[in-house]
Amino acid sequence: FFEFVRHQFDLGKGSYLFYTIHRKAGRTPPSIPISVYAGLLIYPFSARGFGRAVVLFILIICAQIAVAMGFFAAALSSQHAQDAR
């Protein structure tokens, strides 16, 4: 579980770099429609038994929180690096 969360955290840091590179190049980074996230959360309940769906739902929420934390950690780290210059 902790390796899974760490991996998601690292994906969030990579996501920050991806969006930063796009913005610096003057491109609009692609956005993910909210319907994708809604579908991601609803799908386990339509494809699995209730107990397994709840577990998957919790893992998806944990993953999204870890990604967001990684994104913001990279943003703060980048800001601190800029402030130090």
PDB file of C-alpha atoms in Angstrom:
ATOM      1  CA  PHE A   1       0.000   0.000   0.000  1.00  0.00           C
ATOM      2  CA  PHE A   2       2.776   2.442   0.924  1.00  0.00           C
ATOM      3  CA  GLU A   3       4.628   1.747  -2.328  1.00  0.00           C
ATOM      4  CA  PHE A   4       1.371   2.395  -4.190  1.00  0.00           C
ATOM      5  CA  VAL A   5       0.898   5.726  -2.382  1.00  0.00           C
ATOM      6  CA  ARG A   6       4.541   6.713  -2.950  1.00  0.00           C
ATOM      7  CA  HIS A   7       4.200   5.905  -6.645  1.00  0.00           C
ATOM      8  CA  GLN A   8       1.084   8.077  -6.893  1.00  0.00           C
ATOM      9  CA  PHE A   9       2.903  10.886  -5.036  1.00  0.00           C
ATOM     10  CA  ASP A  10       5.741  10.672  -7.570  1.00  0.00           C
ATOM     11  CA  LEU A  11       3.215  10.787 -10.412  1.00  0.00           C
ATOM     12  CA  GLY A  12       1.903  14.022  -8.923  1.00  0.00           C
ATOM     13  CA  LYS A  13       5.405  15.516  -8.934  1.00  0.00           C
ATOM     14  CA  GLY A  14       5.793  14.461 -12.557  1.00  0.00           C
ATOM     15  CA  SER A  15       2.441  15.999 -13.356  1.00  0.00           C
ATOM     16  CA  TYR A  16       3.639  19.320 -11.967  1.00  0.00           C
ATOM     17  CA  LEU A  17       6.690  19.180 -14.231  1.00  0.00           C
ATOM     18  CA  PHE A  18       4.509  18.267 -17.218  1.00  0.00           C
ATOM     19  CA  TYR A  19       2.207  21.240 -16.686  1.00  0.00           C
ATOM     20  CA  THR A  20       5.125  23.581 -15.963  1.00  0.00           C
ATOM     21  CA  ILE A  21       6.895  22.626 -19.200  1.00  0.00           C
ATOM     22  CA  HIS A  22       3.693  23.107 -21.202  1.00  0.00           C
ATOM     23  CA  ARG A  23       3.071  26.535 -19.697  1.00  0.00           C
ATOM     24  CA  LYS A  24       6.661  27.698 -20.208  1.00  0.00           C
ATOM     25  CA  ALA A  25       6.386  26.674 -23.862  1.00  0.00           C
ATOM     26  CA  GLY A  26       3.240  28.804 -24.175  1.00  0.00           C
ATOM     27  CA  ARG A  27       0.979  25.810 -24.667  1.00  0.00           C
ATOM     28  CA  THR A  28      -2.216  25.119 -22.792  1.00  0.00           C
ATOM     29  CA  PRO A  29      -1.831  21.840 -20.934  1.00  0.00           C
ATOM     30  CA  PRO A  30      -4.587  19.343 -21.619  1.00  0.00           C
ATOM     31  CA  SER A  31      -7.237  19.158 -18.934  1.00  0.00           C
ATOM     32  CA  ILE A  32      -9.026  16.088 -17.709  1.00  0.00           C
ATOM     33  CA  PRO A  33     -12.816  16.442 -17.720  1.00  0.00           C
ATOM     34  CA  ILE A  34     -14.565  15.977 -14.381  1.00  0.00           C
ATOM     35  CA  SER A  35     -16.610  13.213 -16.012  1.00  0.00           C
ATOM     36  CA  VAL A  36     -13.450  11.088 -16.174  1.00  0.00           C
ATOM     37  CA  TYR A  37     -13.036  11.348 -12.409  1.00  0.00           C
ATOM     38  CA  ALA A  38     -16.725  10.675 -11.823  1.00  0.00           C
ATOM     39  CA  GLY A  39     -16.546   7.603 -14.044  1.00  0.00           C
ATOM     40  CA  LEU A  40     -13.438   6.433 -12.236  1.00  0.00           C
ATOM     41  CA  LEU A  41     -15.249   6.571  -8.910  1.00  0.00           C
ATOM     42  CA  ILE A  42     -18.511   5.050 -10.127  1.00  0.00           C
ATOM     43  CA  TYR A  43     -17.108   2.230 -12.260  1.00  0.00           C
ATOM     44  CA  PRO A  44     -16.132  -0.153  -9.419  1.00  0.00           C
ATOM     45  CA  PHE A  45     -19.731  -0.176  -8.199  1.00  0.00           C
ATOM     46  CA  SER A  46     -21.020  -1.196 -11.619  1.00  0.00           C
ATOM     47  CA  ALA A  47     -18.365  -3.828 -12.281  1.00  0.00           C
ATOM     48  CA  ARG A  48     -17.623  -5.414  -8.901  1.00  0.00           C
ATOM     49  CA  GLY A  49     -19.397  -6.627  -5.803  1.00  0.00           C
ATOM     50  CA  PHE A  50     -20.143  -3.961  -3.225  1.00  0.00           C
ATOM     51  CA  GLY A  51     -17.364  -4.930  -0.802  1.00  0.00           C
ATOM     52  CA  ARG A  52     -14.675  -4.955  -3.473  1.00  0.00           C
ATOM     53  CA  ALA A  53     -16.066  -1.757  -4.985  1.00  0.00           C
ATOM     54  CA  VAL A  54     -15.716   0.030  -1.645  1.00  0.00           C
ATOM     55  CA  VAL A  55     -12.081  -1.076  -1.372  1.00  0.00           C
ATOM     56  CA  LEU A  56     -11.356   0.108  -4.918  1.00  0.00           C
ATOM     57  CA  PHE A  57     -13.167   3.383  -4.251  1.00  0.00           C
ATOM     58  CA  ILE A  58     -11.001   4.004  -1.176  1.00  0.00           C
ATOM     59  CA  LEU A  59      -7.826   3.169  -3.127  1.00  0.00           C
ATOM     60  CA  ILE A  60      -8.833   5.574  -5.901  1.00  0.00           C
ATOM     61  CA  ILE A  61      -9.423   8.341  -3.344  1.00  0.00           C
ATOM     62  CA  CYS A  62      -6.058   7.610  -1.682  1.00  0.00           C
ATOM     63  CA  ALA A  63      -4.353   7.682  -5.079  1.00  0.00           C
ATOM     64  CA  GLN A  64      -5.903  11.011  -6.025  1.00  0.00           C
ATOM     65  CA  ILE A  65      -4.941  12.549  -2.688  1.00  0.00           C
ATOM     66  CA  ALA A  66      -1.363  11.285  -3.082  1.00  0.00           C
ATOM     67  CA  VAL A  67      -1.163  12.686  -6.635  1.00  0.00           C
ATOM     68  CA  ALA A  68      -2.437  16.065  -5.439  1.00  0.00           C
ATOM     69  CA  MET A  69       0.036  16.072  -2.556  1.00  0.00           C
ATOM     70  CA  GLY A  70       2.898  15.245  -4.922  1.00  0.00           C
ATOM     71  CA  PHE A  71       1.811  18.012  -7.292  1.00  0.00           C
ATOM     72  CA  PHE A  72       1.692  20.599  -4.511  1.00  0.00           C
ATOM     73  CA  ALA A  73       4.949  19.347  -2.941  1.00  0.00           C
ATOM     74  CA  ALA A  74       6.699  19.858  -6.295  1.00  0.00           C
ATOM     75  CA  ALA A  75       5.119  23.296  -6.646  1.00  0.00           C
ATOM     76  CA  LEU A  76       6.277  24.315  -3.160  1.00  0.00           C
ATOM     77  CA  SER A  77       9.740  22.899  -3.780  1.00  0.00           C
ATOM     78  CA  SER A  78       9.954  24.847  -7.035  1.00  0.00           C
ATOM     79  CA  GLN A  79       8.780  28.015  -5.291  1.00  0.00           C
ATOM     80  CA  HIS A  80      11.369  27.595  -2.526  1.00  0.00           C
ATOM     81  CA  ALA A  81      14.090  27.092  -5.142  1.00  0.00           C
ATOM     82  CA  GLN A  82      13.030  30.290  -6.911  1.00  0.00           C
ATOM     83  CA  ASP A  83      12.904  32.214  -3.625  1.00  0.00           C
ATOM     84  CA  ALA A  84      16.434  31.068  -2.786  1.00  0.00           C
ATOM     85  CA  ARG A  85      17.820  32.595  -5.992  1.00  0.00           C
TER      86      ARG A  85
END
